[in-house]
XYZ file of C-alpha atoms in Angstrom:
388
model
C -13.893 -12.397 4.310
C -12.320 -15.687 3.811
C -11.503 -18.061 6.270
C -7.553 -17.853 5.662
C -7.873 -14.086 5.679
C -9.351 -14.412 8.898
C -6.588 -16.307 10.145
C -3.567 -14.292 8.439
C -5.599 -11.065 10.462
C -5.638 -12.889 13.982
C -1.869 -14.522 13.235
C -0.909 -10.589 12.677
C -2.358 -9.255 16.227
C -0.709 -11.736 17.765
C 2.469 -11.163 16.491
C 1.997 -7.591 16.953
C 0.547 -8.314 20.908
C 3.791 -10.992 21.495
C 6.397 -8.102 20.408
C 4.271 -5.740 22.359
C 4.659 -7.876 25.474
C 8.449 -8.831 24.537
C 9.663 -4.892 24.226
C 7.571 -4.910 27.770
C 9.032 -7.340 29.209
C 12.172 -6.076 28.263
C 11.739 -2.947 29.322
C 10.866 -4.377 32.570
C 13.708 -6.729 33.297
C 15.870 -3.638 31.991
C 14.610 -1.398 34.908
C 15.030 -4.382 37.483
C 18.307 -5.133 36.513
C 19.527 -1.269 36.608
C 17.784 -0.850 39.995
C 19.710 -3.959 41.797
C 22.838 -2.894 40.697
C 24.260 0.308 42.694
C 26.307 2.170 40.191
C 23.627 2.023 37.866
C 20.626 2.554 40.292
C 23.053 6.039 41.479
C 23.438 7.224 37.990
C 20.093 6.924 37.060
C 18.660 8.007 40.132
C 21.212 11.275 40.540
C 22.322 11.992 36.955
C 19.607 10.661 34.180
C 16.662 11.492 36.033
C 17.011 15.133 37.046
C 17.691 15.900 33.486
C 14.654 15.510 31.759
C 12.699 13.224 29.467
C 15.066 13.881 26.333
C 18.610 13.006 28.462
C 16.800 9.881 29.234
C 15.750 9.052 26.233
C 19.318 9.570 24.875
C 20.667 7.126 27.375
C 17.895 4.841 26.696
C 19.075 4.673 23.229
C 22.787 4.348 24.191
C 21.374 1.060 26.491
C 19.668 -0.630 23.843
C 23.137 -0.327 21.348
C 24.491 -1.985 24.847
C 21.762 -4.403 24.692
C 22.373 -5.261 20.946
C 26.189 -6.127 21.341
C 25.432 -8.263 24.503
C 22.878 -10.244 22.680
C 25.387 -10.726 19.983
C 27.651 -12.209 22.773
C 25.355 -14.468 24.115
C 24.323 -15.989 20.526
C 28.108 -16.574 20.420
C 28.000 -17.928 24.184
C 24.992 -20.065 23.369
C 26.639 -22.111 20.487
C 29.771 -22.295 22.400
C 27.703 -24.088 24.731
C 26.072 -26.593 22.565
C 30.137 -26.779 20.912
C 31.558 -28.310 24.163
C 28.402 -29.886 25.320
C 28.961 -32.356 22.223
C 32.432 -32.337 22.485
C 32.954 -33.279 25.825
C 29.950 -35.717 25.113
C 31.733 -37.873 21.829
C 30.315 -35.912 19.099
C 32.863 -34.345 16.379
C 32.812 -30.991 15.131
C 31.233 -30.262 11.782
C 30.515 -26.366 11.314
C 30.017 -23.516 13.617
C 27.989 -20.258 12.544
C 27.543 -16.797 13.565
C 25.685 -14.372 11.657
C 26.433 -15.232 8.391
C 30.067 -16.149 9.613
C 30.910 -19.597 9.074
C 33.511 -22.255 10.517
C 33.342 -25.701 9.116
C 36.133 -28.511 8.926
C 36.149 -29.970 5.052
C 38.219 -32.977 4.705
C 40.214 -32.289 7.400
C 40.911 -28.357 7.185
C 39.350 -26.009 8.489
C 37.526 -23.650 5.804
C 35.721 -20.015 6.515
C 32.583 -19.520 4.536
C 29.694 -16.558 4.777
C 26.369 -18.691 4.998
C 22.641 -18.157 6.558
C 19.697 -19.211 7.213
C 16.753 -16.770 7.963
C 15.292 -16.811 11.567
C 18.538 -17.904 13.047
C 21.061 -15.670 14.556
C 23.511 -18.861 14.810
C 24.096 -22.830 14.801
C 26.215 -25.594 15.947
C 26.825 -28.485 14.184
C 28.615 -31.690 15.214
C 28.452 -35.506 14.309
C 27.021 -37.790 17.048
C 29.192 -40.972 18.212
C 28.153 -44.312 17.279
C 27.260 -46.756 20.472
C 26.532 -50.538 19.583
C 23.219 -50.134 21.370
C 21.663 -47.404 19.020
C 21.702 -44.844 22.212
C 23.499 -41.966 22.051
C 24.164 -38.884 24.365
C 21.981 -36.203 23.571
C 21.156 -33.862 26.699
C 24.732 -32.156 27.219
C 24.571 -31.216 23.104
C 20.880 -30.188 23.991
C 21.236 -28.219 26.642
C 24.308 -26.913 26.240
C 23.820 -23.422 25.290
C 21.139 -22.849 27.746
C 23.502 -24.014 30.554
C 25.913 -21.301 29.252
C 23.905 -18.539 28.893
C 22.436 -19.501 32.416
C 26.009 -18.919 33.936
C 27.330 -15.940 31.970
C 23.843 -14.035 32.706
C 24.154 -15.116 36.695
C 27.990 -14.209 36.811
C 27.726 -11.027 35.327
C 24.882 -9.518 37.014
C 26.350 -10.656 40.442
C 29.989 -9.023 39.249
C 28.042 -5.954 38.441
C 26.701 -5.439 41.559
C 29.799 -6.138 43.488
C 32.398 -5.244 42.037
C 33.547 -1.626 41.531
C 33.497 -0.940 37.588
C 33.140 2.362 35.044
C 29.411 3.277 34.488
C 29.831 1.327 31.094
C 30.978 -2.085 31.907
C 28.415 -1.908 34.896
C 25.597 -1.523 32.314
C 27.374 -4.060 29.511
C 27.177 -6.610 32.341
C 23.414 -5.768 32.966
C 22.758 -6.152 29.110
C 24.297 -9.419 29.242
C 22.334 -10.467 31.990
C 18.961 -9.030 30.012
C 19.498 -10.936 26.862
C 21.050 -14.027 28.362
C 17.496 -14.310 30.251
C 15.900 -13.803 27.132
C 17.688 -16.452 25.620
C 17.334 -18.967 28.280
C 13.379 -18.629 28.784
C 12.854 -18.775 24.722
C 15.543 -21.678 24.411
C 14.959 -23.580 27.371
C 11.148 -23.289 28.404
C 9.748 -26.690 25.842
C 8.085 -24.006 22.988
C 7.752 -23.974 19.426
C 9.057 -20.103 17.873
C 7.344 -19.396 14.713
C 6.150 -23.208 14.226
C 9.807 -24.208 15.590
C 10.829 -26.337 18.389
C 13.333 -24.858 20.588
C 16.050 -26.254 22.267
C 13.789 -27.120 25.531
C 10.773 -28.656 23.656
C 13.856 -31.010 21.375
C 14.811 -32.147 24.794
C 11.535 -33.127 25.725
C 10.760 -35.039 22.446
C 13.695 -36.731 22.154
C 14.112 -37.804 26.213
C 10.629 -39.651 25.689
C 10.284 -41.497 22.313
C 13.349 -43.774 21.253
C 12.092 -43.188 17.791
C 12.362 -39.044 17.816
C 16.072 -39.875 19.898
C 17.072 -42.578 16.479
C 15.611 -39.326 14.382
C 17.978 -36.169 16.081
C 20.787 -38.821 15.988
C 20.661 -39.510 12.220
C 19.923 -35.940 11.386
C 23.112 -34.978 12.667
C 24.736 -38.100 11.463
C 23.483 -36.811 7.696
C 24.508 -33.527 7.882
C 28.034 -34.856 9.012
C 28.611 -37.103 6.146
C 26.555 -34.916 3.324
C 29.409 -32.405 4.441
C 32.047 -34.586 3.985
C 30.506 -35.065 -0.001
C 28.383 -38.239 0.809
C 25.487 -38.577 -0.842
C 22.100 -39.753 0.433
C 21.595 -42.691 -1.821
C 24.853 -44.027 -0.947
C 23.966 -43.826 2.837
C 22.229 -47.167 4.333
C 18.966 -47.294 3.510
C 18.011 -48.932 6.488
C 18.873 -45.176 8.253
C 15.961 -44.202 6.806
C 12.985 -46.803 7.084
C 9.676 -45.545 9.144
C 8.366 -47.645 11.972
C 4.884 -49.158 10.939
C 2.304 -46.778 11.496
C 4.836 -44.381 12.103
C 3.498 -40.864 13.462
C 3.103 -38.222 11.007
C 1.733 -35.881 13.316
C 5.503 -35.751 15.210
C 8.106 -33.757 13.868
C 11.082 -36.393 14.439
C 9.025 -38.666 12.742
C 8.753 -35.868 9.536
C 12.212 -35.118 9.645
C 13.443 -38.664 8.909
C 10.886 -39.202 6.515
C 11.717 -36.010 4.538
C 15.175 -37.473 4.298
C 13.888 -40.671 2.731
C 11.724 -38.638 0.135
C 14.821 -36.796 -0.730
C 16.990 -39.745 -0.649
C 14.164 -41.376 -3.228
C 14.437 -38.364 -5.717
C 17.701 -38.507 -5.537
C 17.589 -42.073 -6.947
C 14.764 -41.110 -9.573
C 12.569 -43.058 -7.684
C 9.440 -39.958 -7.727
C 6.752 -42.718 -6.942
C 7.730 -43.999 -3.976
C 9.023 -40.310 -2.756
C 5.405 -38.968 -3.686
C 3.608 -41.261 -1.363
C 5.602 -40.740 1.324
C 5.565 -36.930 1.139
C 1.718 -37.085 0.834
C 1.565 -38.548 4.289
C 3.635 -36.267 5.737
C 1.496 -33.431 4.403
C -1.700 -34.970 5.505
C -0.251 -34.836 8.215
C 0.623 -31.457 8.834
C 4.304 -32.381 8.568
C 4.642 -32.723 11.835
C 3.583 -29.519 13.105
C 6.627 -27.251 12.273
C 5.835 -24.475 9.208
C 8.703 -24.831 7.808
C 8.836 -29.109 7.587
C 5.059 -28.333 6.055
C 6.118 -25.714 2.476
C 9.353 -28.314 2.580
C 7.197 -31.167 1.848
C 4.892 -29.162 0.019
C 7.619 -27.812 -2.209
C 8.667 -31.000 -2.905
C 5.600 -32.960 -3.033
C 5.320 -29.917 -6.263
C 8.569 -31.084 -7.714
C 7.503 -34.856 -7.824
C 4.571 -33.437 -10.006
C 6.681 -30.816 -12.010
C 9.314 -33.601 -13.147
C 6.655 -36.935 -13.649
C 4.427 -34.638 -16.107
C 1.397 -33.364 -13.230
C -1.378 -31.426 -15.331
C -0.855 -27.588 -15.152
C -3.855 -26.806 -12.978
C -3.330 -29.342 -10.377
C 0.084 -28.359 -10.146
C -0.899 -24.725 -10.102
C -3.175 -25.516 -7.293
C -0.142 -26.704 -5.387
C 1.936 -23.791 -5.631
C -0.282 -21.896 -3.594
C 0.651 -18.232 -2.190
C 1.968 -19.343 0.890
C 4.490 -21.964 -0.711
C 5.360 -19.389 -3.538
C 6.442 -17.086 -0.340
C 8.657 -19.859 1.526
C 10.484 -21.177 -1.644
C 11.108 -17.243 -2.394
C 12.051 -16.548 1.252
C 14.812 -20.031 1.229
C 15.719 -18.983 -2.546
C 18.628 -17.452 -1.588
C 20.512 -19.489 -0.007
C 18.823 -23.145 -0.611
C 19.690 -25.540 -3.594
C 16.181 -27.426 -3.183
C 13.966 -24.012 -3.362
C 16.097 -23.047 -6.313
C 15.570 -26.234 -8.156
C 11.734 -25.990 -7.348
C 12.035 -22.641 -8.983
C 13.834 -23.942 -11.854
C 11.959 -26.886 -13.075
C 8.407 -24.441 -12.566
C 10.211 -21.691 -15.488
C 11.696 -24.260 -17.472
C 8.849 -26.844 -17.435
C 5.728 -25.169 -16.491
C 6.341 -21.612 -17.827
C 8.367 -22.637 -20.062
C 9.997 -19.251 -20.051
C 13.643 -20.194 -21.161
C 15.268 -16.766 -20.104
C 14.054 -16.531 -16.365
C 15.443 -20.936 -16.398
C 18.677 -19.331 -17.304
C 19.083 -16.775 -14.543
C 17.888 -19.203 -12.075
C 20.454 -21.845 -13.067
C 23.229 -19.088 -12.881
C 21.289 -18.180 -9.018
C 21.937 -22.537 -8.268
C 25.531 -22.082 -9.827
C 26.261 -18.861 -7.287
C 24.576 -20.678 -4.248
C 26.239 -24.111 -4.621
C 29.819 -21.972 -4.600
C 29.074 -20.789 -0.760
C 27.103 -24.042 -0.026
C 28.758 -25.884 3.444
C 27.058 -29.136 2.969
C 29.148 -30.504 -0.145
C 27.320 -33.651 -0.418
C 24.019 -32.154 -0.691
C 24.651 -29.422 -2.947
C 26.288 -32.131 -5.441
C 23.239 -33.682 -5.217
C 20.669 -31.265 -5.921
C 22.935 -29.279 -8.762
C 22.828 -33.353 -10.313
C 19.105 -32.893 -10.083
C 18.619 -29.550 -11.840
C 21.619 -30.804 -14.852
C 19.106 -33.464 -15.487
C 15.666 -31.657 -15.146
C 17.810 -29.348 -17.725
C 17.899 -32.221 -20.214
C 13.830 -32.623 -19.718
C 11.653 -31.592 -23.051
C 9.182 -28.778 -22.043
């Protein structure tokens, strides 16, 4: 057995063992919660109970529908938290997501648009103020959703153990309590989900390097003016110069440098955007999964488009990237013009080029961030004008 078998076996048990522990935990804080609140503690206790295993069960199932909606609610409580954390810091609102539901303010209207991304149940999105001394408040934005879920979970287990309520709203307010927990430990204990930082751990990073506090600012700042149409070339290029002997192994760091590489192929300038995505990859880009098959993907572009021998590239599109840029397919421009330029140039198969420019033509249509979609729908027009 192979060494990365090895590893894809051990990653599986522990994502099996985490979700065994999480449903515990769950579980757990589910019982606790229904025991120190007295309606629920009496129902359980007098009416549940003496029925048997399969009346349990039945309610069982009826709390977890309970504990579904609530967490639903406090995803929607969390971004409202980060939403007036920024606001009440300076910061302007850009977009605000749900589910696939979508708020953002285009040129001055307000515009509803169905957009996701996977592994998120929600986001926030607002542009930072300018201060003439570079700093910028972050913590309120930061924090912000954690504080909120941190008060709705507190009120509404103290209400439901106080106050005289139906059965039903008794155990709603329990649910909330459950998942709002849930949400503050895995947002606001410093920890990276799946390879991602949370909310706690961007905190951290950004209250102790002034470099990862210039990166989070100009992230936001990019996003703000991409979705006003800007593009990324016509952005100050200063935005996006590296310290010397800037660190590759921190994910601020990555993130700004990603924008340069991207801001470099925009321009035609693959060179100069190759070297800088090789350092980020020999560097683990930063230690976040999804930064790495990012730079990967378009470390494999750079080759695709400046005429990169078939094996090498081939060697570069290994399993694990062919899984992420199928995974972000659906809803990202960059994946899809990855995909594009390895059928029209690579595999030259002139059919499967087609379908995926119609895929890029659907995708840019729901696409939030105008700027960037212009951009990358530029790109694949001209690798369409490239001789296989």
């Amino acid at each position: 057995m192979t060494m990365a078998a090895r590893n894809n076996i051990k990653t599986r048990i522990k994502a099996v063992v985490a979700m065994f522990g999480l449903g515990l935990a769950v579980g757990v804080c589910i019982a606790a919660v229904f025991a120190a609140v007295p309606s629920l503690r009496r129902v359980v206790g007098e009416e549940i109970m003496p029925r048997g295993f399969w009346y349990f069960m039945m309610w069982w199932c009826i709390a977890m529908l309970l504990l579904a909606a609530a967490a639903v609610l406090q995803v929607l409580i969390h971004e409202t938290g980060h939403l007036l954390g920024g606001l009440s810091s300076g910061y302007r609102f850009v977009s605000f997501r749900i589910g696939n539901r979508m708020v953002v303010k285009e040129q001055g209207r307000w515009r509803f648009k169905r957009f996701s991304i996977e592994g998120t149940a929600g986001q926030c999105l607002l542009e930072p103020p300018s201060t003439p001394d570079g700093k910028f408040p972050y913590r309120l934005y930061c924090m912000g959703g954690v504080a909120a879920n941190l008060v709705v979970s507190v009120a509404a287990v103290a209400v439901a153990a106080h106050v005289a309520m139906p059965v039903f709203w008794a155990a709603l307010l329990a649910m909330l309590f459950v998942s709002g927990t849930y949400i503050v430990i895995t947002n606001g204990v410093p920890l990276k989900i799946n390879g991602v930082p949370n909310d706690g751990y961007n905190l951290v990073t950004v209250g102790r390097d002034d470099f990862a506090r210039r990166s989070l600012w100009l992230q936001l700042k990019v996003n703000a003016l991409q979705s006003r149409g800007e593009r990324l070339r016509d952005m100050p290029g200063e935005w996006f110069s590296l310290p010397e002997g800037a660190d590759m192994g921190n994910y601020m760091t990555v993130a700004v440098a990603g924008m340069a590489a991207d801001r470099l192929i925009e321009m035609h300038c693959f060179e100069q955007a190759g070297d800088l995505l090789e350092r980020a990859d020999a560097a683990g880009a930063g230690g976040v999964e999804i930064f790495r098959r990012e730079v990967q993907a378009e470390l494999l572009f750079v080759g695709i488009v400046t005429g990169g021998e078939r094996w090498r590239l081939e060697q570069m599109y290994t399993p694990a990237l062919r899984r992420h840029v199928e995974r972000y397919g659906r809803y990202m421009l960059s994946c899809i013009r990855l995909q594009y330029a390895w059928a029209r140039l690579v595999e030259r198969d002139a059919a499967k080029a087609e379908a995926l420019l119609a895929r890029a033509g659907e995708v840019y249509a729901g696409s939030p961030v105008k700027g960037e979609a212009d951009a990358e729908m530029e790109l694949i027009r001209w690798v369409e004008t490239i001789e296989p």
